């Protein structure tokens, strides 16, 4: 697409549901959730540009660029409207997608989403520092990842909750073994995070979701993005649903895929898809817009 390789995975049949992965993840990580949804829905899970098996070109890795790429992919596939589900960075992409293409969105689901507050884990803030590329190359060395994975396994076997945290770090570092992937990761990261935290926020636009069926899901053990962000977003969108997963941290689709699938299926089964026009989407904006000021012809 546009001269670059774009990978997506699909399953099932029925109304379309798009699953957007987070930073350093890929469509593969949605597999267990996707197969549960596939009994009743057509699941489409793309690899964002710079992630997974998609190309890693030198280019635009902003949320808007990712949202446009998903719009273009859906157009190629002949999908006019869909339920959009986004995890972490993918949540930010999902919110940008609905902001740019509201008429193509039927429902919105945010899973441990970025873009809802400044706080984020120290690991991601550190990765946004200048000159960190060489450090990432060392951190992603196969022997180091193998050792960390063994440590995570042993901690889990002993019943320590830190085991899941160590395995999460391994998952985040593993894709960085390739130079192109490291550069794409840094471009993507720095588009949304700086050393002070998340630099892109959708909080001031949450009121636009008043007519959009919205579900917010969070892992109760999330230490990457605070659950408080999800609670605040739920309060800002009174019509939204909010669910937590006690067994999950920041990766519910990997740590509790069945629990996440249950929540998604309940939401999809008990809400009607929304069909919204540009005029409908802009109505809340114009309702509070200031009076127009016109130029006056001078004497």
Short mmCIF file of N, CA, C and O in Angstrom, two decimals, residues 208-267:
data_model
loop_
_atom_site.label_atom_id
_atom_site.label_comp_id
_atom_site.label_asym_id
_atom_site.label_seq_id
_atom_site.Cartn_x
_atom_site.Cartn_y
_atom_site.Cartn_z
N UNK A 208 -16.77 14.58 22.57
CA UNK A 208 -17.29 14.26 21.24
C UNK A 208 -17.85 12.84 21.16
O UNK A 208 -18.55 12.50 20.22
N UNK A 209 -17.53 12.01 22.17
CA UNK A 209 -17.97 10.61 22.16
C UNK A 209 -19.37 10.43 22.74
O UNK A 209 -19.80 9.30 22.94
N UNK A 210 -20.09 11.51 22.99
CA UNK A 210 -21.38 11.41 23.67
C UNK A 210 -22.37 10.52 22.93
O UNK A 210 -23.23 9.88 23.55
N UNK A 211 -22.28 10.44 21.60
CA UNK A 211 -23.21 9.62 20.83
C UNK A 211 -22.57 8.34 20.28
O UNK A 211 -23.21 7.62 19.52
N UNK A 212 -21.32 8.08 20.67
CA UNK A 212 -20.60 6.91 20.17
C UNK A 212 -20.60 5.81 21.23
O UNK A 212 -20.15 6.04 22.35
N UNK A 213 -21.08 4.60 20.92
CA UNK A 213 -20.96 3.48 21.88
C UNK A 213 -19.49 3.26 22.22
O UNK A 213 -18.68 2.97 21.33
N UNK A 214 -19.14 3.41 23.49
CA UNK A 214 -17.73 3.40 23.90
C UNK A 214 -17.53 2.47 25.09
O UNK A 214 -18.29 2.52 26.06
N UNK A 215 -16.49 1.65 25.01
CA UNK A 215 -16.09 0.75 26.10
C UNK A 215 -14.65 1.05 26.47
O UNK A 215 -13.79 1.17 25.59
N UNK A 216 -14.39 1.18 27.76
CA UNK A 216 -13.03 1.39 28.27
C UNK A 216 -12.68 0.20 29.16
O UNK A 216 -13.42 -0.12 30.09
N UNK A 217 -11.58 -0.47 28.86
CA UNK A 217 -11.15 -1.67 29.59
C UNK A 217 -9.74 -1.46 30.11
O UNK A 217 -8.88 -0.93 29.38
N UNK A 218 -9.49 -1.90 31.34
CA UNK A 218 -8.15 -1.72 31.93
C UNK A 218 -7.76 -2.96 32.73
O UNK A 218 -8.60 -3.58 33.39
N UNK A 219 -6.48 -3.30 32.68
CA UNK A 219 -5.94 -4.33 33.56
C UNK A 219 -5.71 -3.74 34.94
O UNK A 219 -5.10 -2.66 35.07
N UNK A 220 -6.19 -4.41 35.98
CA UNK A 220 -6.07 -3.85 37.33
C UNK A 220 -4.63 -3.78 37.82
O UNK A 220 -4.33 -3.04 38.75
N UNK A 221 -3.72 -4.55 37.21
CA UNK A 221 -2.31 -4.56 37.63
C UNK A 221 -1.42 -3.73 36.69
O UNK A 221 -0.21 -3.88 36.70
N UNK A 222 -2.04 -2.87 35.90
CA UNK A 222 -1.28 -2.08 34.92
C UNK A 222 -0.35 -1.10 35.63
O UNK A 222 -0.79 -0.28 36.42
N UNK A 223 0.94 -1.20 35.33
CA UNK A 223 1.94 -0.26 35.87
C UNK A 223 2.54 0.60 34.77
O UNK A 223 3.42 1.41 35.03
N UNK A 224 2.10 0.39 33.54
CA UNK A 224 2.61 1.17 32.40
C UNK A 224 1.81 2.45 32.23
O UNK A 224 2.37 3.55 32.10
N UNK A 225 0.48 2.33 32.20
CA UNK A 225 -0.41 3.49 32.14
C UNK A 225 -1.42 3.33 33.27
O UNK A 225 -2.11 2.31 33.34
N UNK A 226 -1.53 4.29 34.16
CA UNK A 226 -2.38 4.14 35.36
C UNK A 226 -3.85 3.91 35.03
O UNK A 226 -4.39 4.52 34.10
N UNK A 227 -4.49 3.06 35.80
CA UNK A 227 -5.92 2.81 35.63
C UNK A 227 -6.74 4.08 35.88
O UNK A 227 -7.86 4.22 35.38
N UNK A 228 -6.15 5.01 36.62
CA UNK A 228 -6.83 6.29 36.87
C UNK A 228 -7.16 7.01 35.57
O UNK A 228 -8.15 7.75 35.49
N UNK A 229 -6.35 6.82 34.54
CA UNK A 229 -6.64 7.44 33.25
C UNK A 229 -7.95 6.92 32.69
O UNK A 229 -8.76 7.68 32.14
N UNK A 230 -8.15 5.61 32.80
CA UNK A 230 -9.38 5.02 32.30
C UNK A 230 -10.60 5.48 33.09
O UNK A 230 -11.66 5.76 32.51
N UNK A 231 -10.47 5.55 34.40
CA UNK A 231 -11.58 6.01 35.24
C UNK A 231 -11.95 7.45 34.93
O UNK A 231 -13.14 7.80 34.87
N UNK A 232 -10.94 8.29 34.72
CA UNK A 232 -11.21 9.70 34.39
C UNK A 232 -11.89 9.82 33.03
O UNK A 232 -12.81 10.63 32.84
N UNK A 233 -11.47 9.00 32.06
CA UNK A 233 -12.10 9.03 30.75
C UNK A 233 -13.55 8.56 30.83
O UNK A 233 -14.44 9.13 30.18
N UNK A 234 -13.79 7.54 31.63
CA UNK A 234 -15.15 7.04 31.82
C UNK A 234 -16.05 8.12 32.43
O UNK A 234 -17.20 8.31 32.03
N UNK A 235 -15.51 8.87 33.39
CA UNK A 235 -16.27 9.96 34.00
C UNK A 235 -16.55 11.07 33.00
O UNK A 235 -17.60 11.72 33.05
N UNK A 236 -15.63 11.28 32.06
CA UNK A 236 -15.81 12.34 31.07
C UNK A 236 -16.79 11.94 29.97
O UNK A 236 -17.30 12.82 29.25
N UNK A 237 -17.03 10.63 29.84
CA UNK A 237 -17.98 10.12 28.84
C UNK A 237 -19.04 9.31 29.59
O UNK A 237 -18.95 8.09 29.69
N UNK A 238 -20.05 9.97 30.18
CA UNK A 238 -21.02 9.28 31.03
C UNK A 238 -21.73 8.10 30.36
O UNK A 238 -22.14 7.15 31.03
N UNK A 239 -21.85 8.15 29.04
CA UNK A 239 -22.54 7.07 28.33
C UNK A 239 -21.65 5.84 28.11
O UNK A 239 -22.13 4.81 27.63
N UNK A 240 -20.37 5.94 28.45
CA UNK A 240 -19.44 4.84 28.19
C UNK A 240 -19.58 3.72 29.21
O UNK A 240 -20.15 3.90 30.29
N UNK A 241 -19.06 2.56 28.86
CA UNK A 241 -18.95 1.43 29.78
C UNK A 241 -17.51 1.33 30.25
O UNK A 241 -16.58 1.67 29.51
N UNK A 242 -17.34 0.83 31.48
CA UNK A 242 -15.99 0.67 32.02
C UNK A 242 -15.87 -0.72 32.64
O UNK A 242 -16.77 -1.15 33.37
N UNK A 243 -14.79 -1.43 32.31
CA UNK A 243 -14.58 -2.77 32.84
C UNK A 243 -13.12 -2.95 33.20
O UNK A 243 -12.22 -2.38 32.54
N UNK A 244 -12.84 -3.70 34.27
CA UNK A 244 -11.48 -4.01 34.65
C UNK A 244 -11.27 -5.52 34.63
O UNK A 244 -12.21 -6.30 34.77
N UNK A 245 -9.99 -5.91 34.44
CA UNK A 245 -9.62 -7.31 34.41
C UNK A 245 -8.60 -7.56 35.52
O UNK A 245 -7.44 -7.12 35.42
N UNK A 246 -9.00 -8.23 36.60
CA UNK A 246 -8.12 -8.40 37.77
C UNK A 246 -6.83 -9.15 37.46
O UNK A 246 -5.81 -8.91 38.11
N UNK A 247 -6.85 -10.04 36.49
CA UNK A 247 -5.68 -10.87 36.20
C UNK A 247 -4.69 -10.18 35.28
O UNK A 247 -3.58 -10.68 35.08
N UNK A 248 -5.07 -9.07 34.69
CA UNK A 248 -4.25 -8.46 33.64
C UNK A 248 -3.49 -7.24 34.15
O UNK A 248 -3.94 -6.53 35.06
N UNK A 249 -2.33 -7.00 33.52
CA UNK A 249 -1.58 -5.77 33.74
C UNK A 249 -1.80 -4.89 32.50
O UNK A 249 -2.93 -4.55 32.20
N UNK A 250 -0.72 -4.56 31.77
CA UNK A 250 -0.87 -3.64 30.63
C UNK A 250 -1.24 -4.35 29.33
O UNK A 250 -1.56 -3.70 28.35
N UNK A 251 -1.19 -5.68 29.30
CA UNK A 251 -1.45 -6.41 28.06
C UNK A 251 -2.60 -7.40 28.25
O UNK A 251 -2.40 -8.62 28.23
N UNK A 252 -3.83 -6.91 28.44
CA UNK A 252 -4.95 -7.82 28.69
C UNK A 252 -5.15 -8.87 27.61
O UNK A 252 -5.57 -9.99 27.89
N UNK A 253 -4.86 -8.52 26.35
CA UNK A 253 -5.06 -9.47 25.25
C UNK A 253 -4.05 -10.62 25.30
O UNK A 253 -4.27 -11.66 24.66
N UNK A 254 -2.99 -10.46 26.07
CA UNK A 254 -2.01 -11.53 26.26
C UNK A 254 -2.11 -12.16 27.65
O UNK A 254 -1.91 -13.37 27.81
N UNK A 255 -2.41 -11.35 28.66
CA UNK A 255 -2.42 -11.83 30.04
C UNK A 255 -3.76 -12.43 30.45
O UNK A 255 -3.81 -13.29 31.33
N UNK A 256 -4.84 -11.98 29.83
CA UNK A 256 -6.17 -12.54 30.11
C UNK A 256 -7.03 -12.43 28.86
O UNK A 256 -8.05 -11.72 28.83
N UNK A 257 -6.64 -13.13 27.77
CA UNK A 257 -7.37 -12.99 26.51
C UNK A 257 -8.82 -13.42 26.60
O UNK A 257 -9.69 -12.80 25.97
N UNK A 258 -9.11 -14.46 27.37
CA UNK A 258 -10.50 -14.90 27.49
C UNK A 258 -11.34 -13.86 28.24
O UNK A 258 -12.49 -13.61 27.88
N UNK A 259 -10.77 -13.28 29.30
CA UNK A 259 -11.49 -12.25 30.03
C UNK A 259 -11.78 -11.05 29.15
O UNK A 259 -12.89 -10.49 29.18
N UNK A 260 -10.79 -10.64 28.35
CA UNK A 260 -10.99 -9.49 27.46
C UNK A 260 -12.02 -9.83 26.38
O UNK A 260 -12.89 -9.02 26.07
N UNK A 261 -11.93 -11.05 25.82
CA UNK A 261 -12.88 -11.46 24.79
C UNK A 261 -14.31 -11.46 25.34
O UNK A 261 -15.25 -11.03 24.66
N UNK A 262 -14.49 -11.93 26.57
CA UNK A 262 -15.82 -11.93 27.19
C UNK A 262 -16.39 -10.52 27.29
O UNK A 262 -17.56 -10.28 26.98
N UNK A 263 -15.54 -9.58 27.73
CA UNK A 263 -15.99 -8.19 27.87
C UNK A 263 -16.35 -7.60 26.51
O UNK A 263 -17.37 -6.91 26.36
N UNK A 264 -15.52 -7.88 25.50
CA UNK A 264 -15.78 -7.37 24.16
C UNK A 264 -17.07 -7.94 23.59
O UNK A 264 -17.88 -7.22 23.01
N UNK A 265 -17.25 -9.24 23.73
CA UNK A 265 -18.45 -9.88 23.17
C UNK A 265 -19.72 -9.35 23.85
O UNK A 265 -20.75 -9.15 23.19
N UNK A 266 -19.65 -9.12 25.15
CA UNK A 266 -20.81 -8.57 25.85
C UNK A 266 -21.13 -7.18 25.35
O UNK A 266 -22.30 -6.84 25.11
N UNK A 267 -20.11 -6.36 25.16
CA UNK A 267 -20.30 -4.99 24.67
C UNK A 267 -20.86 -5.01 23.25
O UNK A 267 -21.84 -4.30 22.93
#
